[in-house]
mmCIF file of C-alpha atoms in Angstrom:
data_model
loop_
_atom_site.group_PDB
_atom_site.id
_atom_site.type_symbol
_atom_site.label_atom_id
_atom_site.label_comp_id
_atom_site.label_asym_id
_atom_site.label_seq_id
_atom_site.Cartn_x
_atom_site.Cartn_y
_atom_site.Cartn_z
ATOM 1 C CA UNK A 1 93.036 154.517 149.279
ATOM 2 C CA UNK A 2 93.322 150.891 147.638
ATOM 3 C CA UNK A 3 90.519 152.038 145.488
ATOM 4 C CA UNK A 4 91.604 155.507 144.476
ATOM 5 C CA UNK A 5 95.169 153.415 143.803
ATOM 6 C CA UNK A 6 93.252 150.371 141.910
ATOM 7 C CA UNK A 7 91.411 152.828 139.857
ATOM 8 C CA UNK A 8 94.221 155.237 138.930
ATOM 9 C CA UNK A 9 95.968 152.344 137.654
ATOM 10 C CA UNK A 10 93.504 151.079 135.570
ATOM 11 C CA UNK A 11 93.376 154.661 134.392
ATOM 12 C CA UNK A 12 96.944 154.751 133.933
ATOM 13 C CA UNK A 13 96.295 151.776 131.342
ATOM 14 C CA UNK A 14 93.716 153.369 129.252
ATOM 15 C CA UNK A 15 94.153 154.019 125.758
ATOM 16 C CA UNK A 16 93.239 157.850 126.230
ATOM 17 C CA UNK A 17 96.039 158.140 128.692
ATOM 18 C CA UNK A 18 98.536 156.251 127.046
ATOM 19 C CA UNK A 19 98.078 158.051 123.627
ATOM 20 C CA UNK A 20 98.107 161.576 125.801
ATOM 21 C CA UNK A 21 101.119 159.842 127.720
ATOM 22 C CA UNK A 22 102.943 159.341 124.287
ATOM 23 C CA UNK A 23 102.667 162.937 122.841
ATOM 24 C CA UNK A 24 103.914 164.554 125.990
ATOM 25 C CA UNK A 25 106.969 161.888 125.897
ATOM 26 C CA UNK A 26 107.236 162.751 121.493
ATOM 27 C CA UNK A 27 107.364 166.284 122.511
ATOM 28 C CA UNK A 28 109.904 166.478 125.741
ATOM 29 C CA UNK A 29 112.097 164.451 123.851
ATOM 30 C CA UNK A 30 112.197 166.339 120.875
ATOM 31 C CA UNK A 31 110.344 164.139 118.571
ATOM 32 C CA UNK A 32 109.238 165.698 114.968
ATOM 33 C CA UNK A 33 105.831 164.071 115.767
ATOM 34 C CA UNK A 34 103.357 166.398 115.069
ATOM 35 C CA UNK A 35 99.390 166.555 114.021
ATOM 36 C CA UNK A 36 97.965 168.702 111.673
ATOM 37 C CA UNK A 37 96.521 172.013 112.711
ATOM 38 C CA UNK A 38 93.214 171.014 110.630
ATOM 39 C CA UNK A 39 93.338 167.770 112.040
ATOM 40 C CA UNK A 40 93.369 168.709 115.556
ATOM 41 C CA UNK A 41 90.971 171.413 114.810
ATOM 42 C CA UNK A 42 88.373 168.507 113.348
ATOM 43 C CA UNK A 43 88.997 166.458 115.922
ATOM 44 C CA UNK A 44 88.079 169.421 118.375
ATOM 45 C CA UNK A 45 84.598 169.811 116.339
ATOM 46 C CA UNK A 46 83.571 166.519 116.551
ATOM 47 C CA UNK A 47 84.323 165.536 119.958
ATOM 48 C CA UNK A 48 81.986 169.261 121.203
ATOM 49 C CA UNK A 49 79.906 168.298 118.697
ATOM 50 C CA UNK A 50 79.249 164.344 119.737
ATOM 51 C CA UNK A 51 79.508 164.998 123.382
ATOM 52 C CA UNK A 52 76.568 168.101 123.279
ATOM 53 C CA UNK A 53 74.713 166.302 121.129
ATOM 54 C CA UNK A 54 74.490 163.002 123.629
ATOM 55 C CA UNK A 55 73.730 165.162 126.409
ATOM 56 C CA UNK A 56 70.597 167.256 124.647
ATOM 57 C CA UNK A 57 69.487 163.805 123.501
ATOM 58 C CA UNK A 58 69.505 162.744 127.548
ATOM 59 C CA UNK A 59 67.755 165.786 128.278
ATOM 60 C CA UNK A 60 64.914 164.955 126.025
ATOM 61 C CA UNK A 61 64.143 161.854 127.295
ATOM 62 C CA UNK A 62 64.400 163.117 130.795
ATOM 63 C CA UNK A 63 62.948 166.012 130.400
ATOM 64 C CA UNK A 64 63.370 169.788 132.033
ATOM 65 C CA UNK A 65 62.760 170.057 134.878
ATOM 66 C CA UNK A 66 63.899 171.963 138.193
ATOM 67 C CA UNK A 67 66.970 169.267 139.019
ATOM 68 C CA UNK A 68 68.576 170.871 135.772
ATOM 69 C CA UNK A 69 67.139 174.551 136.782
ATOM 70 C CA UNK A 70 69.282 173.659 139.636
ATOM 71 C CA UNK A 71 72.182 172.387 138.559
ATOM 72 C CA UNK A 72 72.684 175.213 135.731
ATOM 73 C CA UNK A 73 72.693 177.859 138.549
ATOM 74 C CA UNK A 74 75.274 176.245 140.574
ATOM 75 C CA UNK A 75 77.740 175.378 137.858
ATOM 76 C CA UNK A 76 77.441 179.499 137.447
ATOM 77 C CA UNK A 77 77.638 180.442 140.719
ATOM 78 C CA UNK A 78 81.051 177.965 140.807
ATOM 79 C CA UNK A 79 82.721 179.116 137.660
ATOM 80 C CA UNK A 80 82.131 182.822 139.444
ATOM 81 C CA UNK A 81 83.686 181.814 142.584
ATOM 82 C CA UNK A 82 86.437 179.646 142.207
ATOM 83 C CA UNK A 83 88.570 182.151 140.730
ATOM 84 C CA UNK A 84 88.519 184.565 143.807
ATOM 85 C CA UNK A 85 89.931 181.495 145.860
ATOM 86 C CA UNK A 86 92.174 180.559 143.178
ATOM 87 C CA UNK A 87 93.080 184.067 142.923
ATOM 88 C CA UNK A 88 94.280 184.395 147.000
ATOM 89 C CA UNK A 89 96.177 181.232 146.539
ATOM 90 C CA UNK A 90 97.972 182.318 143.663
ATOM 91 C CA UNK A 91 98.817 185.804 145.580
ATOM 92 C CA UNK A 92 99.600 183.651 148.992
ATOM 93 C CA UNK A 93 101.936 180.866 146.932
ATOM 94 C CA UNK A 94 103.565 183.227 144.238
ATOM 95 C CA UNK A 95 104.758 186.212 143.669
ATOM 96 C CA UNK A 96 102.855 186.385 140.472
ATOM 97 C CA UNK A 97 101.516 189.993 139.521
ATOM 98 C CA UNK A 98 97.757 191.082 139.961
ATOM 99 C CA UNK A 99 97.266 190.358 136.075
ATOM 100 C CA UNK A 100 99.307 187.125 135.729
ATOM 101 C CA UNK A 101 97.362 185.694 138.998
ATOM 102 C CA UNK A 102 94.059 186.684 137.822
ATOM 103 C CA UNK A 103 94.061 185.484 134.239
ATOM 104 C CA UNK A 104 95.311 181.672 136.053
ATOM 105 C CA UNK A 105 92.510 181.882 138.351
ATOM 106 C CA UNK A 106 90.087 182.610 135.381
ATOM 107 C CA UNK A 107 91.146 179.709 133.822
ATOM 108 C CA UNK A 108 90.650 177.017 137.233
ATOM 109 C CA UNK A 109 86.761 178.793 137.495
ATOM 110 C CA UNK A 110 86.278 177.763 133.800
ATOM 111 C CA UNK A 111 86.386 174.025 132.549
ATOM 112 C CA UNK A 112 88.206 171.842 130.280
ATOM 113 C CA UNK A 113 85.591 169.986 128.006
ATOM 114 C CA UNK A 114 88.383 167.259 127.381
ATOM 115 C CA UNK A 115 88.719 166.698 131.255
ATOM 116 C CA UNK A 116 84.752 166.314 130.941
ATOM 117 C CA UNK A 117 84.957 163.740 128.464
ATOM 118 C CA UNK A 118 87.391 161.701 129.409
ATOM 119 C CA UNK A 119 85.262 161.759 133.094
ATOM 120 C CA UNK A 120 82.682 160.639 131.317
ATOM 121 C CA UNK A 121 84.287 157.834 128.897
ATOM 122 C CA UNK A 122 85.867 156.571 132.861
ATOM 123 C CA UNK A 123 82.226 156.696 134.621
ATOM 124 C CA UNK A 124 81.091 154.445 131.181
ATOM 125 C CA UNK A 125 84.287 151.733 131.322
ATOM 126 C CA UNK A 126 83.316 151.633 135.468
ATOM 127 C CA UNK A 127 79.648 151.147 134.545
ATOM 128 C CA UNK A 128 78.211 154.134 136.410
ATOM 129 C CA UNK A 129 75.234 156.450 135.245
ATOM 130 C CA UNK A 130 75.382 160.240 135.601
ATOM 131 C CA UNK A 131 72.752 162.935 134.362
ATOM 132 C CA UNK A 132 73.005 163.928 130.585
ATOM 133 C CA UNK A 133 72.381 167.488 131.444
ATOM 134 C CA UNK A 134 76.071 167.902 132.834
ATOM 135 C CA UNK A 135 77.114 168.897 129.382
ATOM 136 C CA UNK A 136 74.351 171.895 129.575
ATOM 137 C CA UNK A 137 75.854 172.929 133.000
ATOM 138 C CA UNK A 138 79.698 172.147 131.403
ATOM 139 C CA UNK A 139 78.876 174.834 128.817
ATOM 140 C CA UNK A 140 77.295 177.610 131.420
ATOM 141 C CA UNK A 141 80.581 176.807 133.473
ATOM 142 C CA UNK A 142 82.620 178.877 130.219
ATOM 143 C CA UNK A 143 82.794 182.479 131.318
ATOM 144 C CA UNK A 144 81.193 183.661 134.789
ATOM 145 C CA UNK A 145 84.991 182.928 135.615
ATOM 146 C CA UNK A 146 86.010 185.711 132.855
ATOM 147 C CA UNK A 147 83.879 187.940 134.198
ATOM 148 C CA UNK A 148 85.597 187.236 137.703
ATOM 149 C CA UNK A 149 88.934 187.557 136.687
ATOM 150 C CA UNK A 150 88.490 190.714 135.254
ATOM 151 C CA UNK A 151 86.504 192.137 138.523
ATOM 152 C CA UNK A 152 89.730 191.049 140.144
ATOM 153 C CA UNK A 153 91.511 193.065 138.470
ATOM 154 C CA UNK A 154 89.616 196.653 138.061
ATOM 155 C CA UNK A 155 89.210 196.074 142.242
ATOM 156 C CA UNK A 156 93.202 195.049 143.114
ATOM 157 C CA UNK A 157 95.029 197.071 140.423
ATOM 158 C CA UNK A 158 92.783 200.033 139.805
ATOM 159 C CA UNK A 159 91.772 199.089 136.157
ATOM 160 C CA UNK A 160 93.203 196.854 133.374
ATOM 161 C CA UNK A 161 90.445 194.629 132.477
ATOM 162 C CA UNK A 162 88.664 195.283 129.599
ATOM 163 C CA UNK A 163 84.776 194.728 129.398
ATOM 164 C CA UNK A 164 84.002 195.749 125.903
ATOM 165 C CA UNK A 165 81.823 194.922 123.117
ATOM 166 C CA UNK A 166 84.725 192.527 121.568
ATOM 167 C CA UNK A 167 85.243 191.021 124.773
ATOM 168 C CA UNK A 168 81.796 189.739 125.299
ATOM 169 C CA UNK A 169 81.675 188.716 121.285
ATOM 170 C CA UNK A 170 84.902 186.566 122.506
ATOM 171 C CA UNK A 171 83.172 185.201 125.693
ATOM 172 C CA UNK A 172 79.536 184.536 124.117
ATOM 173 C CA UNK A 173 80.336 183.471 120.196
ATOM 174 C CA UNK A 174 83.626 181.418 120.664
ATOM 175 C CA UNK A 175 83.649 178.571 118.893
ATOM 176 C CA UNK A 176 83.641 176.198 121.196
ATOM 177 C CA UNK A 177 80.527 177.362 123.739
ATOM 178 C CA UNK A 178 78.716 177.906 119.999
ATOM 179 C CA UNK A 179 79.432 174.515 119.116
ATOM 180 C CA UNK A 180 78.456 172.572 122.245
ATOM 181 C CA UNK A 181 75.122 175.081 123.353
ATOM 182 C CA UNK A 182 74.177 174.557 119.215
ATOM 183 C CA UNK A 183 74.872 170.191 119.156
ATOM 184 C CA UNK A 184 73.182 170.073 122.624
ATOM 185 C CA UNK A 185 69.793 171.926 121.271
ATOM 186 C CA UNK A 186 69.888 169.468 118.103
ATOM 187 C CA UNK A 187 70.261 166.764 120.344
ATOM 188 C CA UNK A 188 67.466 167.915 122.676
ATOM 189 C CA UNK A 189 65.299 168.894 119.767
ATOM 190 C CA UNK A 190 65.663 165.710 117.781
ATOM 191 C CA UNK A 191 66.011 163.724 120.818
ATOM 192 C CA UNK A 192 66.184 159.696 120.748
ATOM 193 C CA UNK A 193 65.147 159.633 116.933
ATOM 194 C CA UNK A 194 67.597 162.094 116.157
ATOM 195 C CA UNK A 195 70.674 159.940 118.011
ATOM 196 C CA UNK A 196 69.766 156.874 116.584
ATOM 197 C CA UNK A 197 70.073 158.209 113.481
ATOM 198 C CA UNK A 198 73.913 159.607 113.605
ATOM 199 C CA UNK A 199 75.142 157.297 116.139
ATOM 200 C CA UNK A 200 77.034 155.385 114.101
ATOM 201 C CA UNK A 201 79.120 159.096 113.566
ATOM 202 C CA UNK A 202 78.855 160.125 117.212
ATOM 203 C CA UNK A 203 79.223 156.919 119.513
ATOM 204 C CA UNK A 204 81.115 154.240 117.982
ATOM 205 C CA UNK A 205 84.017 156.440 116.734
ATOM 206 C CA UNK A 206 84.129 158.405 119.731
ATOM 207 C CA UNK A 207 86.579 156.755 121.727
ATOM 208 C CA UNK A 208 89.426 156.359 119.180
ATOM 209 C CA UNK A 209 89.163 159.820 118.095
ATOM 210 C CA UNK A 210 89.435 161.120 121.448
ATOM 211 C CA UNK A 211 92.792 159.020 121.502
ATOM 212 C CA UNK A 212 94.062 160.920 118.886
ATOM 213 C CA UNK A 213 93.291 163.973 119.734
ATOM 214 C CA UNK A 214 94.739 163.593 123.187
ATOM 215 C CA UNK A 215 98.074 163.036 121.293
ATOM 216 C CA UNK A 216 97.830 166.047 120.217
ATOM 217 C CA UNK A 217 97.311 167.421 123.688
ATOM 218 C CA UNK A 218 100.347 165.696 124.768
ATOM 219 C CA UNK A 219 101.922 167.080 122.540
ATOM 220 C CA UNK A 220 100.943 170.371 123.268
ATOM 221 C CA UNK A 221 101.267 170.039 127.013
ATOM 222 C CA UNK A 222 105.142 168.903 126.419
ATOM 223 C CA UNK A 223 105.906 171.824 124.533
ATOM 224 C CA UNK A 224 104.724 174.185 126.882
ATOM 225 C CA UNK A 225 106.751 172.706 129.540
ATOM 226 C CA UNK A 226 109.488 172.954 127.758
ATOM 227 C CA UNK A 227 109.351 176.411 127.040
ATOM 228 C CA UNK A 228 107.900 177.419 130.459
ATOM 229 C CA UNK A 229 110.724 176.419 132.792
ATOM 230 C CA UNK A 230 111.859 180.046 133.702
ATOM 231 C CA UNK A 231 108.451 181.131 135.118
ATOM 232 C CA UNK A 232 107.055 178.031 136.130
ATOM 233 C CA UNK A 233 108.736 177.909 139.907
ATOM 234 C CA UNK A 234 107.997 175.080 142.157
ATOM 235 C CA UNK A 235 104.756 177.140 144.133
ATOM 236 C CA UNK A 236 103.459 177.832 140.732
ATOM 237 C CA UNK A 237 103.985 174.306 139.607
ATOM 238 C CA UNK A 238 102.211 173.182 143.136
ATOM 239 C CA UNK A 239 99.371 175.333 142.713
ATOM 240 C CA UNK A 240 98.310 173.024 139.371
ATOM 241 C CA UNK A 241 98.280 170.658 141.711
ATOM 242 C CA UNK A 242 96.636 171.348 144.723
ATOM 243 C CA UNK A 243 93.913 174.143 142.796
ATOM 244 C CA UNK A 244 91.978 170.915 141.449
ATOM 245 C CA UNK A 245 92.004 169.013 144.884
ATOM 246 C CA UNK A 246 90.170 172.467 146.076
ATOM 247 C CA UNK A 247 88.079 172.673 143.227
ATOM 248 C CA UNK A 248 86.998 169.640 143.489
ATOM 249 C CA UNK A 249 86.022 169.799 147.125
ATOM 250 C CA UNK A 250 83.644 172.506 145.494
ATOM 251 C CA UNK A 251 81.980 170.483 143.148
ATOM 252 C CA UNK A 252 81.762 167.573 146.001
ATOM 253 C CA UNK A 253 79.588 170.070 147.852
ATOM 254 C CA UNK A 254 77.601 171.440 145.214
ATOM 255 C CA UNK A 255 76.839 167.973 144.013
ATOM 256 C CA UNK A 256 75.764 166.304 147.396
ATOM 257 C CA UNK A 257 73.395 169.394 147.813
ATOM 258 C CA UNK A 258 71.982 168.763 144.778
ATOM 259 C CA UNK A 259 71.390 164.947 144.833
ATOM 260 C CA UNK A 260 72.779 163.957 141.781
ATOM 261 C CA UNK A 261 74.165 160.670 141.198
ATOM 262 C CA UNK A 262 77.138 159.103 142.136
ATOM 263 C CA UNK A 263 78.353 159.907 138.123
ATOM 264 C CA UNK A 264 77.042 163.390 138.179
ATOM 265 C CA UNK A 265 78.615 163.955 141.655
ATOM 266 C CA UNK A 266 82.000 163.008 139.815
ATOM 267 C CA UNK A 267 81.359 164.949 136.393
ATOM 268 C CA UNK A 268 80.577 167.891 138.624
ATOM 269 C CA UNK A 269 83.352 167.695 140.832
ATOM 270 C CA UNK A 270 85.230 167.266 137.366
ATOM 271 C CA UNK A 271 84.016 170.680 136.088
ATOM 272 C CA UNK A 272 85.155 172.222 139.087
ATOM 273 C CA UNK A 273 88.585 171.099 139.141
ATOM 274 C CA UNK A 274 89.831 171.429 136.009
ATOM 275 C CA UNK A 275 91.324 174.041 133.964
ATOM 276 C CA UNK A 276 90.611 175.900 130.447
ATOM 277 C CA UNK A 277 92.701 176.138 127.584
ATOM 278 C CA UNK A 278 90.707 176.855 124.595
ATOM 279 C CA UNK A 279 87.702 179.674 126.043
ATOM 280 C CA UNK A 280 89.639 181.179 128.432
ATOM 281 C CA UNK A 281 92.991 181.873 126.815
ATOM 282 C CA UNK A 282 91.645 183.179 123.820
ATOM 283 C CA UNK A 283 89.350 185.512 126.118
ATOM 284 C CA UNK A 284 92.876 186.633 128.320
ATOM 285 C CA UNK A 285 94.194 187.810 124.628
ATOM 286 C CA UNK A 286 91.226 190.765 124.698
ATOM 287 C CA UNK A 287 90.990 191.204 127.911
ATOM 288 C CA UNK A 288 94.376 190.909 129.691
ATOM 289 C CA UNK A 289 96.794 191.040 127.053
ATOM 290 C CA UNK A 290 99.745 191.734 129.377
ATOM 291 C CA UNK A 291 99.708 189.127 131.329
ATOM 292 C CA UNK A 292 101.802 186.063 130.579
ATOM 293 C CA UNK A 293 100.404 182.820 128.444
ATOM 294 C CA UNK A 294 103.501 180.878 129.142
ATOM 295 C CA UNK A 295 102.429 181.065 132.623
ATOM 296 C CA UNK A 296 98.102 180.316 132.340
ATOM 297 C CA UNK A 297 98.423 177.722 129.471
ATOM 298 C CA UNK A 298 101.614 175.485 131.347
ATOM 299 C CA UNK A 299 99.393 175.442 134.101
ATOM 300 C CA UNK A 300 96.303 174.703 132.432
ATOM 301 C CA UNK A 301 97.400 172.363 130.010
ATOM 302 C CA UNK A 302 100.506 171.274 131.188
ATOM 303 C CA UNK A 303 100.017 170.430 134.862
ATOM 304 C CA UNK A 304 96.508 170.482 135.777
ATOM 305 C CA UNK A 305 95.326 168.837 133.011
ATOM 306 C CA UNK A 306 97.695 165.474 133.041
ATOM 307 C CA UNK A 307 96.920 165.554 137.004
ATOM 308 C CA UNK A 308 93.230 164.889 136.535
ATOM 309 C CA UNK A 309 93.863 162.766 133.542
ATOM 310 C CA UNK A 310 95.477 160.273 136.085
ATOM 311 C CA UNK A 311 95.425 161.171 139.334
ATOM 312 C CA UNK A 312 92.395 163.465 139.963
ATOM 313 C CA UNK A 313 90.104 161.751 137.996
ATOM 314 C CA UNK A 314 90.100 158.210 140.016
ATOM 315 C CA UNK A 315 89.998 160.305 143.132
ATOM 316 C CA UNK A 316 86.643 161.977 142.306
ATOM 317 C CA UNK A 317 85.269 158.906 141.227
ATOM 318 C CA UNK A 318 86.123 157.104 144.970
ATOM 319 C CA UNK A 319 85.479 160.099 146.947
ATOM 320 C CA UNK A 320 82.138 160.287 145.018
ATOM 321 C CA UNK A 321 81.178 156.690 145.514
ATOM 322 C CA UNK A 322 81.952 156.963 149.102
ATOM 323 C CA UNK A 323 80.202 159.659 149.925
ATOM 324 C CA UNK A 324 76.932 158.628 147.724
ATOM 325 C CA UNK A 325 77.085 155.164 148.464
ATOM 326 C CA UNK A 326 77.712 154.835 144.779
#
């Protein structure tokens, strides 16, 4: 517990928490503090683009081979599962409707890439090595979940779900799985050549852009609380909370089966606990388009996400170590 505790402060002190620490404050307060749409949106590009690109450049060196094999199918089989747990939760907790219930636990089987990174910029300040494939099997982690939620649906409420041709353009083409699947195959094409290259562009600014764009998410995050309050009740705020811990547990699992590292342990366990709010929501609009953002994105964004930011993040990295001898 002194660990988890030494480590969450540490966190706590981070420039990536503090800057996410000061939009949310800028935003409940009221503050005209704002970034630019374009801005955030080219901060959102580079950070996919840097972070996939790293990880195909790890793969090269490394190799394919059946750990990764391995490790893809799991992450799918996860972002698949998760939601039907998240979904009897939800229904056990709440008294959120079928649809509301089952677009949340879509979002808790998919991932937050930003949750991902920031793992990963915490696993480099504590100096510990993870696989470079874990981007690959962040990306495959995307939509099973989608597919999930909307199975929920057709088999609690007798239909609602829509599994169309635009629906699948929204899971497979959004930007953001195009953008990290496409850097990750430059990366693994070009390989160590190709990173030495652009690394001035990919690795040295990485960590103060991520600052700023984790303003923005505070920012974000603050507004959607305060527009939220009348549906987000105290068992819907707890499930942002606990959800992760379970996830988590997952991942944990998954991981130790698979013999990854002490770092991949963590960036798996990572995946699995956090929450979409860029792939999912966007597929909920197609798909579910009754059920209610205010309550998936608060929870996503507004809870979940500043829980593993500073809580759930050191506690994957001690439970991890302890259990890998890490």
């Amino acid at each position: 517990m002194d660990g988890i505790l030494s480590l969450a402060a540490n966190n706590l002190g981070s420039p990536i928490i503090l800057s996410f620490a000061l939009g949310l404050v800028a935003a409940l307060a009221r503050s005209e503090l704002t970034v630019p749409e374009a801005v955030a949106k080219g901060m959102s590009i580079y950070l996919l683009f840097a972070i996939g690109f790293k990880g195909g450049a790890a793969v090269a060196a490394n190799g394919l081979d059946a750990a990764l094999i391995g490790a893809l199918l799991a992450g799918a089989v996860l972002s698949f599962c998760i939601p039907f747990v998240a979904f009897g939760l939800l229904r056990v907790m709440t008294k959120l409707s079928t649809l509301d219930a089952a677009a949340v636990a879509a979002h808790y089987g998919s991932i937050s890439i930003v949750t991902f990174v920031a793992a990963t910029s915490v696993l480099n300040g504590q100096g510990i090595a993870s696989e470079g494939y874990m981007v690959a099997v962040a990306a495959v982690m995307e939509a099973p979940a989608i597919v999930a939620a909307l199975f929920l649906v057709s088999r609690t409420s007798g239909g609602g779900g829509r599994m169309d041709a635009e629906l699948w353009r929204e899971i497979l083409l959004n930007g953001s799985i195009v953008l990290l699947v496409g850097a990750f195959a430059i990366g693994w094409i070009t390989g160590a050549d190709g990173l030495e290259q652009i690394a001035p562009f990919i690795i040295s600014p990485f960590q103060g852009v991520l600052c700023l764009f984790l303003l923005d998410m505070g920012l974000v995050a603050g507004r959607g609380l305060r527009q939220a309050r009348g549906v987000m009740t105290a068992p819907v705020f707890g499930f942002g909370l606990i959800m992760p811990l379970i996830g988590a547990s997952f991942g944990l699992m998954v991981g130790l089966l698979l013999g990854l590292s002490t770092g991949g342990v963590v960036l798996f366990m990572t995946l699995s606990a956090s929450a979409s709010y860029i792939a999912v929501p966007a597929a909920m609009r197609v798909a579910l388009p009754e059920a209610n953002p205010s309550i998936y994105l608060t929870l996503s964004l507004g809870v979940t996400f500043p829980f593993n930011l500073t809580l759930g993040i050191p506690i994957y990295v001690a439970v991890a170590s302890a259990m890998t001898g890490g």
